[in-house]
PDB file of C-alpha atoms (C1' of nucleotides) in Angstrom:
ATOM      1  CA  MET K   1       4.186   5.200  -5.398  1.00 63.00           C
ATOM      2  CA  PRO K   2       3.223   3.079  -2.501  1.00 86.00           C
ATOM      3  CA  GLU K   3       3.487  -0.735  -2.811  1.00 96.00           C
ATOM      4  CA  GLY K   4       6.027  -2.628  -0.740  1.00 97.00           C
ATOM      5  CA  PRO K   5       8.621  -3.219  -3.471  1.00 97.00           C
ATOM      6  CA  GLN K   6       8.687   0.469  -4.302  1.00 97.00           C
ATOM      7  CA  MET K   7       9.499   1.254  -0.697  1.00 97.00           C
ATOM      8  CA  VAL K   8      12.339  -1.255  -0.676  1.00 97.00           C
ATOM      9  CA  PHE K   9      13.582   0.538  -3.754  1.00 97.00           C
ATOM     10  CA  VAL K  10      13.434   3.884  -1.919  1.00 97.00           C
ATOM     11  CA  LYS K  11      15.408   2.290   0.891  1.00 97.00           C
ATOM     12  CA  GLU K  12      18.079   1.171  -1.528  1.00 97.00           C
ATOM     13  CA  GLN K  13      18.237   4.649  -3.024  1.00 96.00           C
ATOM     14  CA  THR K  14      18.565   6.360   0.349  1.00 97.00           C
ATOM     15  CA  GLU K  15      21.062   4.072   2.056  1.00 97.00           C
ATOM     16  CA  GLN K  16      23.776   6.403   0.828  1.00 97.00           C
ATOM     17  CA  PHE K  17      22.920   8.599   3.822  1.00 97.00           C
ATOM     18  CA  ILE K  18      23.547   5.937   6.439  1.00 98.00           C
ATOM     19  CA  GLY K  19      26.293   7.035   8.810  1.00 98.00           C
ATOM     20  CA  GLN K  20      25.579  10.709   8.177  1.00 98.00           C
ATOM     21  CA  VAL K  21      24.237  13.262  10.643  1.00 98.00           C
ATOM     22  CA  VAL K  22      21.031  15.211  10.051  1.00 97.00           C
ATOM     23  CA  LEU K  23      22.012  18.866   9.653  1.00 98.00           C
ATOM     24  CA  GLU K  24      18.527  20.272   9.188  1.00 97.00           C
ATOM     25  CA  VAL K  25      14.922  19.128   9.353  1.00 97.00           C
ATOM     26  CA  LYS K  26      12.154  21.048   7.630  1.00 96.00           C
ATOM     27  CA  GLY K  27       8.710  20.676   6.119  1.00 96.00           C
ATOM     28  CA  LYS K  28       5.110  21.169   7.144  1.00 94.00           C
ATOM     29  CA  THR K  29       4.651  17.950   9.091  1.00 94.00           C
ATOM     30  CA  ARG K  30       3.686  18.460  12.696  1.00 91.00           C
ATOM     31  CA  ASN K  31       4.283  14.870  13.684  1.00 94.00           C
ATOM     32  CA  ILE K  32       8.062  15.135  13.921  1.00 95.00           C
ATOM     33  CA  PRO K  33       9.922  17.020  16.668  1.00 95.00           C
ATOM     34  CA  PHE K  34      12.531  18.575  14.407  1.00 96.00           C
ATOM     35  CA  ASP K  35      14.941  19.419  17.204  1.00 96.00           C
ATOM     36  CA  LEU K  36      15.077  15.810  18.360  1.00 96.00           C
ATOM     37  CA  VAL K  37      15.956  14.521  14.900  1.00 97.00           C
ATOM     38  CA  LYS K  38      18.434  17.249  14.066  1.00 97.00           C
ATOM     39  CA  GLY K  39      21.944  16.171  14.993  1.00 98.00           C
ATOM     40  CA  GLN K  40      21.066  12.480  14.979  1.00 97.00           C
ATOM     41  CA  GLU K  41      23.035  10.001  12.913  1.00 98.00           C
ATOM     42  CA  LEU K  42      21.141   7.809  10.467  1.00 98.00           C
ATOM     43  CA  THR K  43      22.084   4.313  11.524  1.00 97.00           C
ATOM     44  CA  GLN K  44      19.765   2.086   9.558  1.00 96.00           C
ATOM     45  CA  ILE K  45      16.878   2.080   7.089  1.00 97.00           C
ATOM     46  CA  LYS K  46      14.167  -0.557   7.222  1.00 97.00           C
ATOM     47  CA  THR K  47      10.900  -1.116   5.462  1.00 97.00           C
ATOM     48  CA  PHE K  48       7.752  -2.709   6.742  1.00 97.00           C
ATOM     49  CA  GLY K  49       5.153  -3.294   4.082  1.00 96.00           C
ATOM     50  CA  LYS K  50       4.512   0.099   2.535  1.00 97.00           C
ATOM     51  CA  GLU K  51       6.307   1.987   5.291  1.00 96.00           C
ATOM     52  CA  ILE K  52       9.913   3.126   5.330  1.00 97.00           C
ATOM     53  CA  LEU K  53      11.675   3.543   8.650  1.00 97.00           C
ATOM     54  CA  PHE K  54      14.630   5.862   9.057  1.00 97.00           C
ATOM     55  CA  CYS K  55      16.394   4.715  12.199  1.00 97.00           C
ATOM     56  CA  PHE K  56      18.512   7.222  14.108  1.00 97.00           C
ATOM     57  CA  GLN K  57      20.528   6.786  17.268  1.00 95.00           C
ATOM     58  CA  GLU K  58      17.652   7.621  19.575  1.00 93.00           C
ATOM     59  CA  ASN K  59      14.491   7.583  17.474  1.00 95.00           C
ATOM     60  CA  VAL K  60      12.834   6.545  14.255  1.00 96.00           C
ATOM     61  CA  VAL K  61      11.105   8.545  11.532  1.00 97.00           C
ATOM     62  CA  ARG K  62       8.456   6.616   9.646  1.00 96.00           C
ATOM     63  CA  VAL K  63       7.231   7.715   6.239  1.00 97.00           C
ATOM     64  CA  HIS K  64       4.232   6.299   4.392  1.00 96.00           C
ATOM     65  CA  LEU K  65       3.668   7.673   0.911  1.00 96.00           C
ATOM     66  CA  MET K  66      -0.055   6.881   1.020  1.00 94.00           C
ATOM     67  CA  PHE K  67      -1.768   7.409  -2.360  1.00 94.00           C
ATOM     68  CA  PHE K  68      -0.043  10.425  -3.796  1.00 94.00           C
ATOM     69  CA  GLY K  69       3.250  10.599  -1.973  1.00 95.00           C
ATOM     70  CA  LYS K  70       6.423  11.560  -3.795  1.00 95.00           C
ATOM     71  CA  TYR K  71      10.050  11.821  -2.811  1.00 96.00           C
ATOM     72  CA  ALA K  72      13.220  13.367  -4.111  1.00 97.00           C
ATOM     73  CA  ILE K  73      16.845  12.546  -3.359  1.00 97.00           C
ATOM     74  CA  ASN K  74      19.207  15.486  -3.726  1.00 96.00           C
ATOM     75  CA  GLY K  75      16.505  17.457  -5.436  1.00 95.00           C
ATOM     76  CA  GLU K  76      13.111  19.002  -4.994  1.00 93.00           C
ATOM     77  CA  VAL K  77       9.610  18.655  -6.331  1.00 92.00           C
ATOM     78  CA  ASN K  78       7.472  21.717  -6.920  1.00 90.00           C
ATOM     79  CA  ARG K  79       4.883  21.202  -4.208  1.00 91.00           C
ATOM     80  CA  PRO K  80       4.601  21.692  -0.449  1.00 94.00           C
ATOM     81  CA  LEU K  81       7.368  19.891   1.413  1.00 95.00           C
ATOM     82  CA  GLU K  82       6.045  17.521   4.050  1.00 96.00           C
ATOM     83  CA  LEU K  83       9.405  16.458   5.452  1.00 97.00           C
ATOM     84  CA  GLY K  84      12.925  17.371   4.401  1.00 97.00           C
ATOM     85  CA  LEU K  85      16.077  15.903   5.900  1.00 97.00           C
ATOM     86  CA  SER K  86      19.428  17.492   5.067  1.00 97.00           C
ATOM     87  CA  PHE K  87      22.459  15.311   5.530  1.00 97.00           C
ATOM     88  CA  GLU K  88      26.154  16.100   5.295  1.00 96.00           C
ATOM     89  CA  ASP K  89      26.251  14.842   1.745  1.00 95.00           C
ATOM     90  CA  GLY K  90      22.813  15.618   0.306  1.00 96.00           C
ATOM     91  CA  ASP K  91      19.166  15.704   1.183  1.00 96.00           C
ATOM     92  CA  LEU K  92      15.991  13.709   1.194  1.00 97.00           C
ATOM     93  CA  ASN K  93      12.566  15.272   0.598  1.00 97.00           C
ATOM     94  CA  PHE K  94       9.090  13.807   1.027  1.00 97.00           C
ATOM     95  CA  TYR K  95       5.783  15.208  -0.213  1.00 96.00           C
ATOM     96  CA  ALA K  96       2.104  14.404   0.347  1.00 95.00           C
ATOM     97  CA  CYS K  97       2.942  11.636   2.757  1.00 95.00           C
ATOM     98  CA  ASP K  98       2.232  10.571   6.303  1.00 95.00           C
ATOM     99  CA  CYS K  99       5.156  11.061   8.687  1.00 96.00           C
ATOM    100  CA  ARG K 100       5.363   9.675  12.192  1.00 95.00           C
ATOM    101  CA  TYR K 101       7.876   9.820  14.985  1.00 95.00           C
ATOM    102  CA  LEU K 102       8.535   6.533  16.782  1.00 94.00           C
ATOM    103  CA  GLN K 103      10.327   5.951  20.029  1.00 89.00           C
ATOM    104  CA  GLU K 104       9.051   2.527  20.998  1.00 83.00           C
ATOM    105  CA  PRO K 105      11.361  -0.319  20.066  1.00 87.00           C
ATOM    106  CA  LEU K 106      10.451  -1.414  16.542  1.00 91.00           C
ATOM    107  CA  GLU K 107      10.220  -5.053  17.562  1.00 88.00           C
ATOM    108  CA  ARG K 108       7.329  -4.125  19.794  1.00 87.00           C
ATOM    109  CA  MET K 109       5.457  -2.402  16.956  1.00 89.00           C
ATOM    110  CA  TYR K 110       6.158  -4.600  13.982  1.00 93.00           C
ATOM    111  CA  ASP K 111       5.957  -8.262  13.159  1.00 93.00           C
ATOM    112  CA  TRP K 112       8.134  -8.753  10.116  1.00 96.00           C
ATOM    113  CA  SER K 113       6.780 -12.230   9.552  1.00 96.00           C
ATOM    114  CA  THR K 114       3.769 -10.561   7.879  1.00 96.00           C
ATOM    115  CA  ASP K 115       5.910  -8.579   5.425  1.00 97.00           C
ATOM    116  CA  VAL K 116       6.015 -10.391   2.091  1.00 97.00           C
ATOM    117  CA  LEU K 117       9.391  -8.837   1.277  1.00 98.00           C
ATOM    118  CA  SER K 118      10.987  -9.775   4.581  1.00 97.00           C
ATOM    119  CA  GLU K 119      13.284 -12.760   4.842  1.00 97.00           C
ATOM    120  CA  SER K 120      11.307 -13.728   7.920  1.00 96.00           C
ATOM    121  CA  PHE K 121       7.947 -13.723   6.095  1.00 97.00           C
ATOM    122  CA  ASP K 122       5.932 -16.682   7.341  1.00 97.00           C
ATOM    123  CA  GLN K 123       3.691 -18.189   4.680  1.00 97.00           C
ATOM    124  CA  GLU K 124       2.051 -20.587   7.078  1.00 97.00           C
ATOM    125  CA  LYS K 125       1.097 -17.768   9.423  1.00 95.00           C
ATOM    126  CA  ALA K 126      -0.358 -15.823   6.493  1.00 96.00           C
ATOM    127  CA  LEU K 127      -2.387 -18.869   5.490  1.00 96.00           C
ATOM    128  CA  GLN K 128      -3.788 -19.209   9.002  1.00 95.00           C
ATOM    129  CA  LYS K 129      -4.764 -15.533   9.055  1.00 93.00           C
ATOM    130  CA  LEU K 130      -6.374 -15.840   5.630  1.00 94.00           C
ATOM    131  CA  MET K 131      -8.430 -18.803   6.728  1.00 93.00           C
ATOM    132  CA  ARG K 132      -9.548 -16.888   9.790  1.00 91.00           C
ATOM    133  CA  GLN K 133     -11.395 -14.571   7.391  1.00 91.00           C
ATOM    134  CA  PRO K 134     -13.459 -17.173   5.535  1.00 92.00           C
ATOM    135  CA  THR K 135     -16.135 -14.870   4.155  1.00 91.00           C
ATOM    136  CA  GLN K 136     -13.789 -12.284   2.690  1.00 93.00           C
ATOM    137  CA  LEU K 137     -13.312 -12.124  -1.034  1.00 94.00           C
ATOM    138  CA  ILE K 138      -9.762 -12.961  -2.015  1.00 96.00           C
ATOM    139  CA  CYS K 139      -9.352  -9.552  -3.702  1.00 96.00           C
ATOM    140  CA  ASP K 140      -9.957  -7.857  -0.347  1.00 95.00           C
ATOM    141  CA  ALA K 141      -7.950 -10.343   1.691  1.00 95.00           C
ATOM    142  CA  LEU K 142      -4.803  -9.859  -0.395  1.00 96.00           C
ATOM    143  CA  LEU K 143      -4.855  -6.137   0.366  1.00 96.00           C
ATOM    144  CA  ASP K 144      -5.094  -6.697   4.113  1.00 95.00           C
ATOM    145  CA  GLN K 145      -1.850  -5.291   5.495  1.00 95.00           C
ATOM    146  CA  ASN K 146      -2.204  -7.375   8.643  1.00 94.00           C
ATOM    147  CA  ILE K 147      -1.954 -10.516   6.542  1.00 95.00           C
ATOM    148  CA  LEU K 148       0.274  -9.582   3.617  1.00 96.00           C
ATOM    149  CA  ALA K 149       2.051  -6.331   4.393  1.00 96.00           C
ATOM    150  CA  GLY K 150       3.350  -4.654   1.266  1.00 96.00           C
ATOM    151  CA  VAL K 151       0.878  -6.089  -1.220  1.00 97.00           C
ATOM    152  CA  GLY K 152      -0.966  -3.347  -3.094  1.00 96.00           C
ATOM    153  CA  ASN K 153      -3.514  -3.227  -5.861  1.00 96.00           C
ATOM    154  CA  GLY K 154      -1.024  -3.827  -8.667  1.00 96.00           C
ATOM    155  CA  ILE K 155       0.522  -6.896  -7.074  1.00 97.00           C
ATOM    156  CA  LYS K 156      -2.929  -8.160  -6.122  1.00 97.00           C
ATOM    157  CA  ASN K 157      -4.107  -8.159  -9.716  1.00 97.00           C
ATOM    158  CA  GLU K 158      -0.942  -9.821 -11.012  1.00 97.00           C
ATOM    159  CA  VAL K 159      -1.035 -12.525  -8.353  1.00 98.00           C
ATOM    160  CA  LEU K 160      -4.645 -13.471  -9.055  1.00 97.00           C
ATOM    161  CA  PHE K 161      -4.064 -13.565 -12.786  1.00 98.00           C
ATOM    162  CA  ARG K 162      -1.016 -15.796 -12.497  1.00 98.00           C
ATOM    163  CA  ALA K 163      -2.816 -18.102 -10.124  1.00 98.00           C
ATOM    164  CA  ARG K 164      -5.747 -18.169 -12.567  1.00 98.00           C
ATOM    165  CA  LEU K 165      -8.056 -17.268  -9.739  1.00 97.00           C
ATOM    166  CA  HIS K 166     -11.093 -15.021 -10.074  1.00 97.00           C
ATOM    167  CA  PRO K 167     -10.711 -12.044  -7.706  1.00 96.00           C
ATOM    168  CA  GLU K 168     -14.251 -12.371  -6.374  1.00 95.00           C
ATOM    169  CA  SER K 169     -13.736 -15.900  -5.084  1.00 95.00           C
ATOM    170  CA  GLN K 170     -14.561 -16.158  -1.400  1.00 94.00           C
ATOM    171  CA  VAL K 171     -11.696 -17.377   0.772  1.00 94.00           C
ATOM    172  CA  ASP K 172     -13.456 -20.411   2.224  1.00 93.00           C
ATOM    173  CA  HIS K 173     -14.448 -21.591  -1.249  1.00 95.00           C
ATOM    174  CA  ILE K 174     -10.844 -21.760  -2.393  1.00 96.00           C
ATOM    175  CA  PRO K 175      -8.939 -25.032  -1.880  1.00 96.00           C
ATOM    176  CA  GLU K 176      -6.168 -24.710   0.676  1.00 96.00           C
ATOM    177  CA  ALA K 177      -3.511 -25.728  -1.831  1.00 97.00           C
ATOM    178  CA  ILE K 178      -4.536 -22.814  -4.015  1.00 97.00           C
ATOM    179  CA  LEU K 179      -4.483 -20.401  -1.085  1.00 97.00           C
ATOM    180  CA  ARG K 180      -0.939 -21.539  -0.447  1.00 98.00           C
ATOM    181  CA  SER K 181       0.052 -20.912  -4.038  1.00 98.00           C
ATOM    182  CA  ILE K 182      -1.546 -17.463  -3.893  1.00 97.00           C
ATOM    183  CA  ILE K 183       0.533 -16.545  -0.861  1.00 98.00           C
ATOM    184  CA  GLN K 184       3.662 -17.838  -2.546  1.00 98.00           C
ATOM    185  CA  GLU K 185       2.745 -15.801  -5.612  1.00 98.00           C
ATOM    186  CA  CYS K 186       2.441 -12.642  -3.492  1.00 98.00           C
ATOM    187  CA  VAL K 187       6.076 -13.108  -2.508  1.00 98.00           C
ATOM    188  CA  THR K 188       7.189 -13.961  -6.032  1.00 98.00           C
ATOM    189  CA  GLN K 189       5.401 -11.035  -7.651  1.00 97.00           C
ATOM    190  CA  SER K 190       6.589  -8.613  -4.998  1.00 97.00           C
ATOM    191  CA  PHE K 191      10.210  -9.524  -5.649  1.00 98.00           C
ATOM    192  CA  ARG K 192       9.580  -9.452  -9.383  1.00 97.00           C
ATOM    193  CA  TYR K 193       8.186  -5.955  -9.022  1.00 97.00           C
ATOM    194  CA  LEU K 194      11.262  -4.964  -7.037  1.00 97.00           C
ATOM    195  CA  ASP K 195      13.483  -6.312  -9.795  1.00 96.00           C
ATOM    196  CA  SER K 196      11.665  -4.314 -12.435  1.00 95.00           C
ATOM    197  CA  LYS K 197      12.043  -1.178 -10.283  1.00 95.00           C
ATOM    198  CA  ARG K 198      15.779  -1.832 -10.115  1.00 95.00           C
ATOM    199  CA  GLU K 199      15.952  -2.404 -13.847  1.00 94.00           C
ATOM    200  CA  GLY K 200      13.664   0.515 -14.674  1.00 91.00           C
ATOM    201  CA  THR K 201      11.256  -1.723 -16.566  1.00 91.00           C
ATOM    202  CA  VAL K 202       8.087  -1.230 -14.557  1.00 87.00           C
ATOM    203  CA  LYS K 203       6.167  -0.169 -17.641  1.00 83.00           C
ATOM    204  CA  GLU K 204       6.592  -3.605 -19.152  1.00 88.00           C
ATOM    205  CA  HIS K 205       6.067  -5.329 -15.830  1.00 91.00           C
ATOM    206  CA  TRP K 206       2.304  -5.652 -15.631  1.00 96.00           C
ATOM    207  CA  LEU K 207       0.478  -8.467 -17.388  1.00 97.00           C
ATOM    208  CA  VAL K 208      -3.035  -7.384 -16.429  1.00 97.00           C
ATOM    209  CA  TYR K 209      -2.889  -4.415 -14.071  1.00 96.00           C
ATOM    210  CA  GLN K 210      -3.964  -1.349 -16.049  1.00 94.00           C
ATOM    211  CA  GLN K 211      -3.955  -3.462 -19.193  1.00 95.00           C
ATOM    212  CA  LYS K 212      -6.705  -4.040 -21.715  1.00 95.00           C
ATOM    213  CA  GLU K 213      -6.260  -7.557 -22.995  1.00 95.00           C
ATOM    214  CA  CYS K 214      -5.633 -10.959 -21.448  1.00 97.00           C
ATOM    215  CA  PRO K 215      -2.125 -12.022 -22.501  1.00 96.00           C
ATOM    216  CA  ARG K 216      -3.177 -15.675 -22.457  1.00 95.00           C
ATOM    217  CA  ASP K 217      -6.196 -15.736 -24.719  1.00 91.00           C
ATOM    218  CA  HIS K 218      -6.291 -12.126 -25.928  1.00 95.00           C
ATOM    219  CA  LEU K 219      -9.847 -11.510 -24.793  1.00 94.00           C
ATOM    220  CA  PRO K 220     -10.617  -8.075 -23.355  1.00 95.00           C
ATOM    221  CA  LEU K 221      -9.936  -7.911 -19.616  1.00 96.00           C
ATOM    222  CA  ARG K 222     -12.715  -6.974 -17.290  1.00 95.00           C
ATOM    223  CA  LYS K 223     -12.002  -3.875 -15.279  1.00 94.00           C
ATOM    224  CA  GLU K 224     -14.276  -3.280 -12.327  1.00 93.00           C
ATOM    225  CA  LYS K 225     -14.380  -1.958  -8.810  1.00 93.00           C
ATOM    226  CA  ILE K 226     -14.638  -5.134  -6.820  1.00 93.00           C
ATOM    227  CA  GLY K 227     -14.870  -6.333  -3.248  1.00 93.00           C
ATOM    228  CA  LYS K 228     -15.591  -4.523  -0.053  1.00 92.00           C
ATOM    229  CA  GLY K 229     -12.740  -2.142  -0.750  1.00 92.00           C
ATOM    230  CA  GLN K 230     -14.066  -1.338  -4.242  1.00 92.00           C
ATOM    231  CA  ARG K 231     -10.577  -1.299  -5.687  1.00 94.00           C
ATOM    232  CA  SER K 232      -9.907  -1.751  -9.379  1.00 95.00           C
ATOM    233  CA  GLY K 233      -9.792  -5.344 -10.452  1.00 95.00           C
ATOM    234  CA  TYR K 234      -8.338  -6.344 -13.820  1.00 96.00           C
ATOM    235  CA  PHE K 235      -9.136  -9.916 -14.689  1.00 97.00           C
ATOM    236  CA  CYS K 236     -10.027 -12.388 -17.388  1.00 97.00           C
ATOM    237  CA  GLU K 237     -13.401 -14.036 -17.074  1.00 94.00           C
ATOM    238  CA  LYS K 238     -12.269 -16.993 -19.128  1.00 96.00           C
ATOM    239  CA  CYS K 239      -8.998 -18.056 -17.568  1.00 95.00           C
ATOM    240  CA  GLN K 240      -9.497 -16.964 -13.960  1.00 97.00           C
ATOM    241  CA  VAL K 241     -11.663 -19.481 -12.145  1.00 95.00           C
ATOM    242  CA  LEU K 242     -14.366 -18.362  -9.762  1.00 96.00           C
ATOM    243  CA  PHE K 243     -14.690 -20.828  -6.912  1.00 92.00           C
ATOM    244  CA  HIS K 244     -18.187 -21.530  -5.686  1.00 86.00           C
ATOM    245  CA  PRO K 245     -19.375 -22.913  -2.368  1.00 83.00           C
ATOM    246  CA  VAL K 246     -18.819 -26.611  -1.947  1.00 74.00           C
ATOM    247  CA  THR K 247     -22.261 -28.199  -1.694  1.00 70.00           C
ATOM    248  CA  GLY K 248     -23.614 -31.660  -1.083  1.00 55.00           C
TER     249      GLY K 248
ATOM    250  C1'  DG I   1     -14.945  19.930 -15.005  1.00 56.46           C
ATOM    251  C1'  DG I   2     -15.509  15.160 -13.852  1.00 56.46           C
ATOM    252  C1'  DT I   3     -13.279  10.815 -13.177  1.00 56.46           C
ATOM    253  C1'  DT I   4      -9.729   7.972 -11.834  1.00 56.46           C
ATOM    254  C1'  DA I   5      -5.620   6.330  -9.363  1.00 56.46           C
ATOM    255  C1'  DT I   6      -0.093   2.030  -6.548  1.00 56.46           C
ATOM    256  C1'  DG I   7      -3.623   3.921   0.458  1.00 56.46           C
ATOM    257  C1'  DT I   8      -4.931   4.470   5.128  1.00 56.46           C
ATOM    258  C1'  DT I   9      -7.210   6.510   9.088  1.00 56.46           C
ATOM    259  C1'  DA I  10     -10.743   9.123  11.522  1.00 56.46           C
ATOM    260  C1'  DT I  11     -15.462   9.695  12.130  1.00 56.46           C
ATOM    261  C1'  DT I  12     -20.126   8.455  11.852  1.00 56.46           C
ATOM    262  C1'  DT I  13     -23.753   5.210  11.783  1.00 56.46           C
ATOM    263  C1'  DC I  14     -26.125   1.152  12.853  1.00 56.46           C
TER     264       DC I  14
ATOM    265  C1'  DA R   1     -19.296  -1.875  22.576  1.00 56.46           C
ATOM    266  C1'  DG R   2     -18.084  -2.911  18.229  1.00 56.46           C
ATOM    267  C1'  DA R   3     -18.661  -3.703  13.357  1.00 56.46           C
ATOM    268  C1'  DA R   4     -19.473  -1.482   9.140  1.00 56.46           C
ATOM    269  C1'  DA R   5     -20.157   2.270   6.233  1.00 56.46           C
ATOM    270  C1'  DT R   6     -18.691   6.970   5.052  1.00 56.46           C
ATOM    271  C1'  DA R   7     -15.721  10.840   4.880  1.00 56.46           C
ATOM    272  C1'  DA R   8     -11.379  12.657   4.785  1.00 56.46           C
ATOM    273  C1'  DC R   9      -6.674  13.569   3.164  1.00 56.46           C
ATOM    274  C1'  DA R  10      -3.463  14.282  -0.741  1.00 56.46           C
ATOM    275  C1'  DT R  11      -2.258  15.217  -6.333  1.00 56.46           C
ATOM    276  C1'  DA R  12      -1.754  14.489 -11.154  1.00 56.46           C
ATOM    277  C1'  DA R  13      -3.341  12.800 -15.481  1.00 56.46           C
ATOM    278  C1'  DC R  14      -6.749  11.957 -18.891  1.00 56.46           C
TER     279       DC R  14
END
DNA sequence: GGTTATGTTATTTC
DNA sequence: AGAAATAACATAAC
């Protein structure tokens, strides 16, 4: 469950442990020095893109759920535990994820202006970065975490559908005004996804992602591995415009 | 059993 | 050296 909004949701679900001390650390991860986390008080939880950052007094534990990651709050999942944190008032368990131990100041590692869910997200900066990759296809560019941290394959497909843009359009063939609207749409759809997580309505959330039919004109959606990343694209050939090189 | 899937990084190859 | 392709990792569902 790895797109940005889902991680913000995990943050909201785990903030109950802020102010509590870690009583025990366990799991099979070798990236975390258990003894240096044990006894620490959880002071803050942040997210950056698809990462969640558990900030303690003297260090930070970063968890990325990757493709198959799962988590449980005050419960367990029947599979090998990657990282378990026991607090005074409950516990937090992560599975099949990437865990890292950070000591550097976060400000030195992260630039929150690239995180679409951050209040300091900078659309203009994202536009500049996009335009610095003129030959990329837009479907690949939207998944670039250095440009739009937090955007995943689901959000990508929704954004392109709503903007009526064909996913295989090359960046430098797309008018700047449309690039701007795409970036805005990444923010809008990310927050919309977050809302549906909060409301428990994710199943009804997607218009095209993992769907079969275009909701606008009811034609069958195309579903193909597209772009350099060969990720699943769901799109409508009729209502999503493919931009071609400007000639003449 | 094969394929697919919300992702990223390490390694190999050119 | 550095970009680009490939492999690797993890897991459940159809």
